[in-house]
XYZ file of C-alpha atoms in Angstrom:
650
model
C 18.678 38.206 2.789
C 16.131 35.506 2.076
C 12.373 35.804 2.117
C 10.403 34.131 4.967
C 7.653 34.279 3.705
C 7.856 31.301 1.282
C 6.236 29.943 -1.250
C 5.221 26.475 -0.480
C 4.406 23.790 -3.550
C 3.402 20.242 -3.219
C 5.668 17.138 -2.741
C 5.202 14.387 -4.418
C 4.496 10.542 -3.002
C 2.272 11.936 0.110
C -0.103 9.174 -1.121
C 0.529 5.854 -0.424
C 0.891 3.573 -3.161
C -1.611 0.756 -3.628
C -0.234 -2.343 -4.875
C -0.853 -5.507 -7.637
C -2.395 -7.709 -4.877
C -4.850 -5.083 -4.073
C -6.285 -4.623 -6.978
C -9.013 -7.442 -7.184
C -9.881 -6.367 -3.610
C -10.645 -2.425 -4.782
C -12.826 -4.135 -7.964
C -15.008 -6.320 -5.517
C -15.470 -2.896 -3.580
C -16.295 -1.156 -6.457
C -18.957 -4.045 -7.612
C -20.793 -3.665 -4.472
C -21.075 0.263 -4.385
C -22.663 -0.028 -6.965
C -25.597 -2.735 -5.639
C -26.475 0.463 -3.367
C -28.218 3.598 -4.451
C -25.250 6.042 -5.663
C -26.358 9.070 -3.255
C -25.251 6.258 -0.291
C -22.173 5.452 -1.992
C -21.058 8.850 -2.850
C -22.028 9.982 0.735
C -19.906 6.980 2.267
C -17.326 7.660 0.000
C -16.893 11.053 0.999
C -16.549 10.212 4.482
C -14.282 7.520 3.852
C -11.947 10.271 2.043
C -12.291 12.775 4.514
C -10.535 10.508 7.033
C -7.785 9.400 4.871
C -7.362 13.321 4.198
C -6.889 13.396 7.918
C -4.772 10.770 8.027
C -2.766 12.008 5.698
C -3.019 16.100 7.034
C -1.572 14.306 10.486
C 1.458 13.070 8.809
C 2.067 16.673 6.639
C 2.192 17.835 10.473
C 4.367 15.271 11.929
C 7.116 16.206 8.699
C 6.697 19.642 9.481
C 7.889 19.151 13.041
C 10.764 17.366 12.189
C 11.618 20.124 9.970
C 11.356 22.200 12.523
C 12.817 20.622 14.510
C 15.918 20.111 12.296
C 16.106 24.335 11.798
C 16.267 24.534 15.494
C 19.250 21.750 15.228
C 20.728 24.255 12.724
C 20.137 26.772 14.718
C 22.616 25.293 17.651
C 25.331 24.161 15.656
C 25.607 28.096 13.381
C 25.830 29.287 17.138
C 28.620 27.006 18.603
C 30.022 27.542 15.178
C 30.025 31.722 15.678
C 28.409 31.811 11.644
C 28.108 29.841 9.355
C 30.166 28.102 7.456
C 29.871 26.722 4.184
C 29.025 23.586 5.336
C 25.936 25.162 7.109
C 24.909 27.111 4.738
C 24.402 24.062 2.847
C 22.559 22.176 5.283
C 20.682 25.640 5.668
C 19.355 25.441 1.985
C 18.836 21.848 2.570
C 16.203 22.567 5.431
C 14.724 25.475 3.250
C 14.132 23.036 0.464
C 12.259 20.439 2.407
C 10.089 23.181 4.325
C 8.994 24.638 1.039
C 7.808 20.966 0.195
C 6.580 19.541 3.233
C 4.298 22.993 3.932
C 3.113 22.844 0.339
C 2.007 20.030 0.457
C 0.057 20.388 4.230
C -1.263 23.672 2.645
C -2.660 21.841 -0.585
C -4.826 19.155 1.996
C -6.832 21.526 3.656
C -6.326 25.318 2.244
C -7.939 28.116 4.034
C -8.963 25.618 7.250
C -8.479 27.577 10.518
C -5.804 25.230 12.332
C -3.870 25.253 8.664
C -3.665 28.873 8.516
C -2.760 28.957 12.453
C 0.133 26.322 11.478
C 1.429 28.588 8.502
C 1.377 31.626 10.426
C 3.222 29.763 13.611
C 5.889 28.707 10.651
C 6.275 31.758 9.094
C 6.884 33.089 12.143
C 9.184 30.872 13.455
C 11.086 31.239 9.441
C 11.238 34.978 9.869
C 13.355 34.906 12.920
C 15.486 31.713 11.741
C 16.264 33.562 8.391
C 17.337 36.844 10.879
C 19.606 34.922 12.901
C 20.960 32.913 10.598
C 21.818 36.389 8.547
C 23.068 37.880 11.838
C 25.551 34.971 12.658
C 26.746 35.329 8.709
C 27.491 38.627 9.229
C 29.328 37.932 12.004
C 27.200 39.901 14.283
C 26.817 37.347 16.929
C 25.736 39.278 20.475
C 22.510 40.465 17.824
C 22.254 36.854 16.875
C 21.866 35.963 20.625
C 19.057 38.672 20.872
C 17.260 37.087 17.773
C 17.178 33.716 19.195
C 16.489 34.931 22.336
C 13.424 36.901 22.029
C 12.276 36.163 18.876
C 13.427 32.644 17.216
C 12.764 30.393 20.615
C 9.027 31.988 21.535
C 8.314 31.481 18.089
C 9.598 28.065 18.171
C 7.722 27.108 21.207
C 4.615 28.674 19.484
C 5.200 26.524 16.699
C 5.011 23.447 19.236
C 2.117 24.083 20.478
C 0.182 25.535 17.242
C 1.263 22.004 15.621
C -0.069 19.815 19.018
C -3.273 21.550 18.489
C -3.501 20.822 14.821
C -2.359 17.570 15.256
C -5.202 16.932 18.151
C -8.029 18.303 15.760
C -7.497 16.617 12.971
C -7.409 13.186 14.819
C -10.881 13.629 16.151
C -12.047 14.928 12.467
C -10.752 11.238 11.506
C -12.039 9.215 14.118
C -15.491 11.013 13.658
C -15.364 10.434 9.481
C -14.244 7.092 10.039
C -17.150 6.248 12.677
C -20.124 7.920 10.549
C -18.641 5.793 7.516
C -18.822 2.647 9.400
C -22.194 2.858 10.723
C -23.268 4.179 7.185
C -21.378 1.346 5.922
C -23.639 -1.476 8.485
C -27.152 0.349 7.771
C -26.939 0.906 3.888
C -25.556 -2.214 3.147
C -27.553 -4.432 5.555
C -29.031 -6.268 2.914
C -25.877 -8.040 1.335
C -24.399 -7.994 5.015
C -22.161 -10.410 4.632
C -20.665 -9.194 1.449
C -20.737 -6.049 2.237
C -19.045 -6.605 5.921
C -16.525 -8.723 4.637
C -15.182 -6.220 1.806
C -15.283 -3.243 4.674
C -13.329 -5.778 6.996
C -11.159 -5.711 3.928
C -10.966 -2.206 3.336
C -10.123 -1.423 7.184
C -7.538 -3.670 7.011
C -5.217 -1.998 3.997
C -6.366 1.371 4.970
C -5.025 0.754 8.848
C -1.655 -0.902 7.825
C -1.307 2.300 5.590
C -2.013 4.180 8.687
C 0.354 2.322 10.255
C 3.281 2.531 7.667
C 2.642 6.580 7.695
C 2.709 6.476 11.397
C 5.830 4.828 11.338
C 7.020 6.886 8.644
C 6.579 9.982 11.190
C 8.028 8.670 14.393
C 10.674 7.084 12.813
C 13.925 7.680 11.093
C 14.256 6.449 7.377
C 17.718 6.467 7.702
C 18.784 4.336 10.174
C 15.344 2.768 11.489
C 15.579 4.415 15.114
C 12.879 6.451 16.676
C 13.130 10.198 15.528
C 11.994 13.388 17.750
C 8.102 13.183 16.957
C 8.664 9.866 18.944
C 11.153 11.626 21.274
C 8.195 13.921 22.580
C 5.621 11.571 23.289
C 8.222 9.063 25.128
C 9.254 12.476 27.238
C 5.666 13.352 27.908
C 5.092 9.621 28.847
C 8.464 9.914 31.013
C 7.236 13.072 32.536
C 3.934 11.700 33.969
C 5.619 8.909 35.440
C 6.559 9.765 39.589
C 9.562 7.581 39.256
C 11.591 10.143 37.170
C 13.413 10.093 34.154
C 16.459 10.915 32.847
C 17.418 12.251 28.945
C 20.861 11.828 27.625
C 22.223 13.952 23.651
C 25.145 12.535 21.780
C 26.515 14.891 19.309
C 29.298 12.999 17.094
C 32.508 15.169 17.295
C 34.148 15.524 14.164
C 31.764 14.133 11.945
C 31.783 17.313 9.062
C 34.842 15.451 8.329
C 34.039 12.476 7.644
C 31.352 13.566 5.222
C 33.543 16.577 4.093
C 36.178 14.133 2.929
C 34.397 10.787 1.842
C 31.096 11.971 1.033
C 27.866 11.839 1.998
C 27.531 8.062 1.207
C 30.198 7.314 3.953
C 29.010 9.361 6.568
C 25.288 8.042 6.280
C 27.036 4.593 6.635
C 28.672 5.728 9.720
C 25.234 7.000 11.298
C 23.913 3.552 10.699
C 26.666 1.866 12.286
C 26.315 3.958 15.250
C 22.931 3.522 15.525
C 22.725 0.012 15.818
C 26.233 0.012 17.966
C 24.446 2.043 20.592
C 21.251 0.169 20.471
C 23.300 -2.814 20.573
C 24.828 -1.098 24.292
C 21.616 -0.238 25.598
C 19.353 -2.226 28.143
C 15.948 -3.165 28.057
C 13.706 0.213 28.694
C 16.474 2.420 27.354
C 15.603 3.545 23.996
C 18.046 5.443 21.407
C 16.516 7.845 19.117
C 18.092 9.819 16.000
C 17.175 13.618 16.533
C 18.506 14.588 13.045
C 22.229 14.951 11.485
C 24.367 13.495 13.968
C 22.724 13.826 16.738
C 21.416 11.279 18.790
C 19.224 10.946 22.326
C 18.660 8.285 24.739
C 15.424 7.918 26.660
C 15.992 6.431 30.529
C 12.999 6.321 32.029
C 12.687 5.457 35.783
C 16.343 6.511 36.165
C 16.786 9.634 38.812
C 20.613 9.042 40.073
C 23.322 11.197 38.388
C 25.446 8.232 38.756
C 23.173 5.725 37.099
C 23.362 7.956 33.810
C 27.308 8.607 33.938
C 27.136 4.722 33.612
C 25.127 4.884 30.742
C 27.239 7.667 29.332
C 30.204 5.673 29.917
C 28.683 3.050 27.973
C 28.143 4.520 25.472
C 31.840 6.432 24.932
C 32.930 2.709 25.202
C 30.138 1.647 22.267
C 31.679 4.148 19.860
C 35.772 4.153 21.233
C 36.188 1.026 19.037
C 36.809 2.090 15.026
C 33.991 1.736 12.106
C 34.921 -0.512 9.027
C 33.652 1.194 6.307
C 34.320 0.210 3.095
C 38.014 -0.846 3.343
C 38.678 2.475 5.795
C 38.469 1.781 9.712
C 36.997 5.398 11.135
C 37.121 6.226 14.851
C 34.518 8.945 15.904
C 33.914 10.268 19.903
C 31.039 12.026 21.046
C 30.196 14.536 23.039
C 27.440 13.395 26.146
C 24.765 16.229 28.126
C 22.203 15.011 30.397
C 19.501 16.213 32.626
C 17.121 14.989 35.227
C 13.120 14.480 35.485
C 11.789 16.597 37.419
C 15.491 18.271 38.774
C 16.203 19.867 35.643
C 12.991 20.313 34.007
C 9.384 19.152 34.221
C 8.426 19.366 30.573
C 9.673 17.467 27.513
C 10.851 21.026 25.720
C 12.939 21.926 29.243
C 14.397 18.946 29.436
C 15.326 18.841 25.913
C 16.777 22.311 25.674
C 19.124 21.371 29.432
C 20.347 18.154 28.437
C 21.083 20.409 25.172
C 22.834 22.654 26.909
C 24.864 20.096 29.034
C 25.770 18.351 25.953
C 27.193 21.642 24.091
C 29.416 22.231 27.628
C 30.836 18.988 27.235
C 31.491 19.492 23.959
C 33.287 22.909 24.579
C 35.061 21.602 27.607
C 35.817 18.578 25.901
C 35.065 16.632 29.094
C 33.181 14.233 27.195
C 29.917 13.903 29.424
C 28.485 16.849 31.418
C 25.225 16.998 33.433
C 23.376 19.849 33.542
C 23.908 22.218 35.728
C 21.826 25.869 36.351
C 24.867 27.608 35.951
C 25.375 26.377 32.359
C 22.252 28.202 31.514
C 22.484 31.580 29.960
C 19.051 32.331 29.331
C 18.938 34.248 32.505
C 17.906 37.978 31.825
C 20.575 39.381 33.661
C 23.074 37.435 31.992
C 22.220 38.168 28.340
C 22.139 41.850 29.468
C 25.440 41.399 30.727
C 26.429 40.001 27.116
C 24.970 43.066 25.627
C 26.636 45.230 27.793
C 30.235 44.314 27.588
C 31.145 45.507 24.402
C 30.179 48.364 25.396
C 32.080 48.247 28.558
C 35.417 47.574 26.760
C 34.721 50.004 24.766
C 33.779 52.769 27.316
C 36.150 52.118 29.560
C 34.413 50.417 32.153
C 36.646 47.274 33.018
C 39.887 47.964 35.116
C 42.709 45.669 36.445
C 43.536 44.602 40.050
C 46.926 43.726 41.104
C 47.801 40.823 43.063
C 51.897 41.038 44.340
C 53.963 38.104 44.100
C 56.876 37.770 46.275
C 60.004 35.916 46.498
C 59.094 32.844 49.793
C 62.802 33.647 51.075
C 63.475 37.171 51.125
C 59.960 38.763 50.969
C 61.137 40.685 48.184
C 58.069 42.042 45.617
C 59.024 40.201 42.278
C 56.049 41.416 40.580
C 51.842 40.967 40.276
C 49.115 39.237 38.388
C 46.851 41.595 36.348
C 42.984 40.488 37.427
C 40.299 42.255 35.463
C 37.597 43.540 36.848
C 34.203 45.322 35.398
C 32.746 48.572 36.847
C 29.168 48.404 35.582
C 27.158 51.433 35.999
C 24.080 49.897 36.765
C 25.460 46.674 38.868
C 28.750 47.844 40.136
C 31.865 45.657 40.469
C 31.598 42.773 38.378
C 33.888 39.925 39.390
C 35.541 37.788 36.457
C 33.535 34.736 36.902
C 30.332 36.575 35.965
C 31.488 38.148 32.640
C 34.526 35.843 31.350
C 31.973 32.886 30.515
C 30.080 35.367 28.815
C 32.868 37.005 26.853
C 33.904 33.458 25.422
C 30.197 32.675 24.677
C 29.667 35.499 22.270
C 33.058 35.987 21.057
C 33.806 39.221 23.193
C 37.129 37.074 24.674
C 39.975 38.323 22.044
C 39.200 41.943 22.603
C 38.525 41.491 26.534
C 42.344 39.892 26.122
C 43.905 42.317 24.172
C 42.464 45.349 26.702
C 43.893 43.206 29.063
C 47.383 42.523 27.748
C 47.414 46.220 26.885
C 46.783 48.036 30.400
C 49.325 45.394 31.747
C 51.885 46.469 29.855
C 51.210 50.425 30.553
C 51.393 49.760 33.719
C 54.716 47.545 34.217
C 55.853 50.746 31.936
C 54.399 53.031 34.618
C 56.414 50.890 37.424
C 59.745 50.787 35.515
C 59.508 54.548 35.411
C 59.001 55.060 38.845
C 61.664 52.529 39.359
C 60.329 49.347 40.007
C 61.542 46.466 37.454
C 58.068 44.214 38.396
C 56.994 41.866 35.898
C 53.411 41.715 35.196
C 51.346 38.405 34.829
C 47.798 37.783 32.710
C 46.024 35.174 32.236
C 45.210 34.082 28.561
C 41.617 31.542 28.039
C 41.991 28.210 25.957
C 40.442 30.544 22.872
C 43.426 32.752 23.156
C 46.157 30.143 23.645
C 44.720 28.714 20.228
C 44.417 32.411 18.511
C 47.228 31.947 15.589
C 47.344 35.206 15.755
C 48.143 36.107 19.455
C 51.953 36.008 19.370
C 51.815 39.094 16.979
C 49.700 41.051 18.869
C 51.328 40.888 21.926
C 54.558 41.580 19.987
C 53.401 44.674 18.816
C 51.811 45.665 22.494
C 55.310 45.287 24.120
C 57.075 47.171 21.547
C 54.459 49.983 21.482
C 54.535 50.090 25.360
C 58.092 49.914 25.548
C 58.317 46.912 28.044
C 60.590 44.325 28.002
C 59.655 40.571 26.892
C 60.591 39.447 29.862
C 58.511 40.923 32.456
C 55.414 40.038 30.589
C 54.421 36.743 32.163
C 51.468 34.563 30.262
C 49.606 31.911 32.440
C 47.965 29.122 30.419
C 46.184 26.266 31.978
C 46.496 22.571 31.641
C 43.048 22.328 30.537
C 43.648 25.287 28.297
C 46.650 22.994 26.771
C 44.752 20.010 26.196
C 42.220 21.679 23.911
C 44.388 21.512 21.423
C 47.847 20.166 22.004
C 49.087 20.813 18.541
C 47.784 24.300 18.283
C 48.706 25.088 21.483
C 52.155 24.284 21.029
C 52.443 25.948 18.542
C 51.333 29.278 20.221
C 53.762 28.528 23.209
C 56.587 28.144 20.959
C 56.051 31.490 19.478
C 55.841 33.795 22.462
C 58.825 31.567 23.780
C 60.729 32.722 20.718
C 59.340 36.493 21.659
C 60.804 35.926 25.016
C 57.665 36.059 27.201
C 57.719 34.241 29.848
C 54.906 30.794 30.778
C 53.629 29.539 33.641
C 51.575 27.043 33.812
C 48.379 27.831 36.131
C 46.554 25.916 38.581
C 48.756 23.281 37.725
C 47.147 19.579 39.340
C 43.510 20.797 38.560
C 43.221 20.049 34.936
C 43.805 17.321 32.755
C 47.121 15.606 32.857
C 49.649 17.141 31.084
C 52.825 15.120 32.064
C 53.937 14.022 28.861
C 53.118 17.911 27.231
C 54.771 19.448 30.184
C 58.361 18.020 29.228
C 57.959 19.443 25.697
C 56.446 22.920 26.428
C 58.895 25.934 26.597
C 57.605 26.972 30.165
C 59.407 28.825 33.123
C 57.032 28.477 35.917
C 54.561 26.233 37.751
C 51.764 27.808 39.511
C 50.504 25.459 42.236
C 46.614 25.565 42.622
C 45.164 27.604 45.873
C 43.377 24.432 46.837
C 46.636 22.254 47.419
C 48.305 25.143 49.333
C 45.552 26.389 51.498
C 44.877 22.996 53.371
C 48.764 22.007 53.242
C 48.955 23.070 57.071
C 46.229 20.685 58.380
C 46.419 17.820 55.402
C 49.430 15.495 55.333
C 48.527 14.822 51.964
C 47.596 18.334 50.369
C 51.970 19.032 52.552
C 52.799 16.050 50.036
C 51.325 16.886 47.151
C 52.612 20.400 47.616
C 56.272 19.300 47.990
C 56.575 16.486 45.539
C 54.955 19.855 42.809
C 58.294 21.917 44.296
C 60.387 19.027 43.225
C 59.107 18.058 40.170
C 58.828 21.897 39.163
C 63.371 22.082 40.268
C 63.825 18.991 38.459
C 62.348 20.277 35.064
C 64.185 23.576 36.052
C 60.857 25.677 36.425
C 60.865 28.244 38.942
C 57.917 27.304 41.472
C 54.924 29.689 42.768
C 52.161 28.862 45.239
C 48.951 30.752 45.415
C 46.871 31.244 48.614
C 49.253 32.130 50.831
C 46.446 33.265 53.644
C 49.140 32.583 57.064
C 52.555 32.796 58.296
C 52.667 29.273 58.456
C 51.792 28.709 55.181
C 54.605 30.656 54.356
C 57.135 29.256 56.376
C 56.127 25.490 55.382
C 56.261 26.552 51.320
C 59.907 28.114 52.172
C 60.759 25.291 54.191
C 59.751 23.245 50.826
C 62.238 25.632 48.646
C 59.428 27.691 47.017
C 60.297 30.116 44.907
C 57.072 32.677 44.681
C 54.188 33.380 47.157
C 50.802 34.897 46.023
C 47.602 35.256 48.456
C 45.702 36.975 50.784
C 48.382 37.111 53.872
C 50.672 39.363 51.336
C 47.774 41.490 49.659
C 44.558 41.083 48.155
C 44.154 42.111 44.848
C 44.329 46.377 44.948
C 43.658 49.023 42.153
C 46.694 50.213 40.250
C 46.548 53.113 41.920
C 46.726 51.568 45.667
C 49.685 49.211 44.534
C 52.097 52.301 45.037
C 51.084 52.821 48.344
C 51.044 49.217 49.583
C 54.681 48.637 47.996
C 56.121 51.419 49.694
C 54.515 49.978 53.018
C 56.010 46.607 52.196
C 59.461 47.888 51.081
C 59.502 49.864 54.810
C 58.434 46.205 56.420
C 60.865 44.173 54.501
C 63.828 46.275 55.541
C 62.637 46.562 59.204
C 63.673 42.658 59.515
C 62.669 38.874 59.268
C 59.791 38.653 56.734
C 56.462 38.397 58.980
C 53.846 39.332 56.372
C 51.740 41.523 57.816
């Protein structure tokens, strides 16, 4: 585990360097210090020092929050990444390096000053729970990691902020004050060779503002690839965020790019960042301003703009800025990136909230892989109920506190139960029942997803075991996320579930999405192939929803189309939902997939789908979802009504 506490030495080249040409102009100076009595000198002098030190102190604090601000990039991509990597743990030691530098150095300009120590102590801080989480997510240990960042690593950060805006703030008016008492010192103790004496200050002004202006520069800019950086980012936000017309603030993260530097080198991938630097500043309009946040990460400033459909243009823009491949030294590269956005004042009325939403957006697109996302409130998972949730359902699979529901499906023709699709459900003791759409999200987010499968998959099986026994051959059906349709690994274990519970292959049905598919084509074929081989059977859920999967479709070893509840529920009253319905039947026949439609909630529902040669039914008008333990009842009720006559589910 590292120490936080660090030991900070000085870097070299804060000074800037003063060159040949001004050389005769610092002689002249010196010649007419000394036509004034040395006390004056020496006192202007000092004054004239103390507001370079300034100067200089302002842009030890500007590097500081860049570094800062690059650990808290860190921090984001070790969490998408569940650990870290050995590509992060570089950049990790990278960010160490240059903190131990840049605070050395700020601590060597003013040691022992109140608003130093305050910035230390914010960093140190801030370090402490950085090195913690970064430790936790090496571990492995990523629901603690969550806690870190969550109470201790983002106050601290936000601390840090505002410890280093103070700073900043006092030492400019310590400068302006030095450099005013050194001017009017200047005017009354060299009065007597005035003009001299004005014209070497005039002089002096002038090289010591253009180094001002370089080291300004220097801090709100990237040396890299000449765009603004983040120090520039949060003064152009504030600016935005004063202004009542709104503003809007896009993040590009480069997909992919660890390869690129992973394979070629560092030399190539800063090459590439160049490129698409200028590219996109090439794209934008006048008022839209692209800034480098650090690594590959870019933003994009909008101000003015308030319509979600004014930034999808940008965003679209941009995708089209970067579709077209980099020449880079005799190789032609092709990099995508992954868009969030979010909305002065909607989504936030502060630079930091809109920064950490159009963050958030961004890393949903980039798990979706949509692409572009705005943000939305229900992307957020800072809410306190939802991180106890997170903590909680480890425990919960563990305890036993999630159970399965069972929703029947039954043949459209005959009524006949064929079997019913495993939903899982959480019984927590302090909330009570806990529908899917609250924990699932969660369960992927920390990592919780392959054992909340596996449980799953397991109680399935027991209990199409438990029906066979009692006589019922009913398959079973469970759904399986885009992380477990790309788990290597998943074939196995549900190999060894069947053969444990005794069930066979091929009343274990798996759904998969399209979207799920489209993650990964490769990978997921892959998967598919394998539980084919096992003799599980695939269906393909919610199929119309998702991407496009066509030209996968004809190559996947699937038995089943699902058709999505949305289609099916408005086919009755929609001309065009009763098409789109039908033309799914045939295409499903023609590929020879066997063809079930949820959200069956009428007879005539039922009667059009069997009119359209449906196979399957699954919905409300045959049973909502019941408790294993209620499914034995209601199938002996149906069996009774499906011998009585006609099928008229009741």
């Amino acid at each position: 585990m590292r120490v936080s506490s660090r030991v900070w030495h000085r870097a070299p080249g804060a000074v800037p360097h003063v060159g040949p040409r001004r050389r005769g102009t610092v002689w002249l100076m010196v010649a007419a210090a000394l036509m004034v009595p040395a006390g004056s000198a020496a006192a202007i002098t000092r004054l004239q020092q103390s507001a370079a030190r300034q100067a200089e102190v302002r842009v030890s604090l500007a590097e500081l929050e860049i570094a800062a601000w690059r650990q808290n990039s860190l921090r984001s991509r070790a969490m998408l990444a569940k650990g870290m990597p050995a590509a992060l743990a570089r950049s990790r030691d990278e960010v160490d390096r240059a903190v131990d530098a840049i605070g050395a150095d700020f601590e060597r300009r003013d040691p022992g000053e109140r608003h130093t120590r305050a910035v230390q102590d914010a960093f140190r801080a801030y370090d402490t729970a950085v090195d913690r989480e970064f430790d936790l997510l090496t571990a492995g240990d990523l629901l603690a990691a969550e806690r870190v960042a969550e109470y201790q690593a983002d106050p601290t950060f936000r601390a840090l902020l505002t410890t280093l805006d103070a700073a900043s703030g006092h030492y400019a008016r310590l400068e302006r004050q030095s450099s005013g008492q050194a001017r009017i010192g200047t005017v009354l103790i060299l009065s007597l060779a005035a003009c001299i004496i004005t014209a070497l200050v005039g002089q002096a002004h002038r090289i010591r503002g253009r180094a001002l202006r370089r080291a300004t520069h220097q801090a709100t800019h990237d040396a890299l690839t000449g765009l603004p950086n983040r120090v520039w980012l949060q003064d152009g936000l504030a600016a935005a965020s004063g202004d009542a017309t709104g503003a809007a603030l896009v993040l590009i993260d480069l997909d992919r790019f660890k390869e690129v530097n992973d394979t070629l080198g560092h030399q190539y991938g800063d090459q590439l960042l160049i490129e698409v630097a200028r590219r996109m500043r090439d794209t934008l309009r006048d008022g839209e301003t692209v800034v480098r946040l650090g690594g590959d990460e870019f933003a994009v400033l909008l101000p003015g703009v308030t319509c979600a459909d004014d930034v999808a243009a940008v965003a679209t823009r941009l995708h089209e800025a970067l579709r077209e491949p980099f020449e880079l030294g005799g190789l032609s590269l092709s990099v995508t990136g992954s868009i969030g956005a979010a909305l002065y004042p909607q989504h936030g009325t502060t630079p930091d909230q809109l920064l950490q939403r159009a963050d958030i957006a961004m890393y949903t697109a980039k798990a979706r892989r949509t692409g572009y996302t705005i943000f939305d409130h229900s992307q957020d998972s800072t809410d306190p109920r939802r991180l106890t949730l997170a903590g909680d359902l480890r425990r919960g699979i563990d305890q036993g506190q999630l159970l399965l529901y069972y929703q029947p499906k039954v043949d459209a023709r005959t009524g006949a139960v064929l079997g019913a699709e495993a939903l899982v459900r959480w019984r927590h003791p302090e909330y009570g029942l806990i529908p899917p759409d609250d924990f699932i999200p969660l369960a992927e987010h920390t990592g919780l997803i392959g054992p909340l499968t596996r449980f799953v998959l397991a109680e399935a099986l027991r209990q199409a075991r438990a029906w066979r026994d009692a006589g019922h051959e009913l398959g079973v059906a469970v759904n399986v996320s885009a992380h477990g349709l790309l788990d290597l690994a998943l074939p196995v274990e549900i190999a060894a579930l069947l053969e444990h519970c005794g069930v066979p292959a091929r009343l274990l049905t798996v759904e998969i999405t399209e979207t799920a598919i489209m993650t990964d084509p490769e990978r997921a074929l892959r998967v598919v192939r394998e539980l084919h081989t096992l003799g599980v059977r695939l269906s393909i859920d919610d199929f119309g929803t998702g991407y496009s999967s066509l030209a996968y479709l004809k190559n996947l070893p699937v038995q089943e189309l699902k058709i999505d509840r949305s289609f099916v529920s408005g086919m009755t009253t929609s001309d065009r939902d009763a098409v789109i319905v039908r033309s799914t039947v045939d295409l499903g026949h023609n590929l020879g997939l066997r063809v079930v439609a949820e959200g069956v909630e009428d007879d005539a529902t039922w009667r059009q789908l069997d009119a359209a040669g449906c196979d399957a039914l699954q919905g409300y008008h045959i049973s909502r979802p019941v408790a294993a333990d209620e499914f034995g009842t209601w199938l002996a009720g149906w069996d009774r009504t499906a011998a009585a006559g006609p099928v008229t589910a009741a």
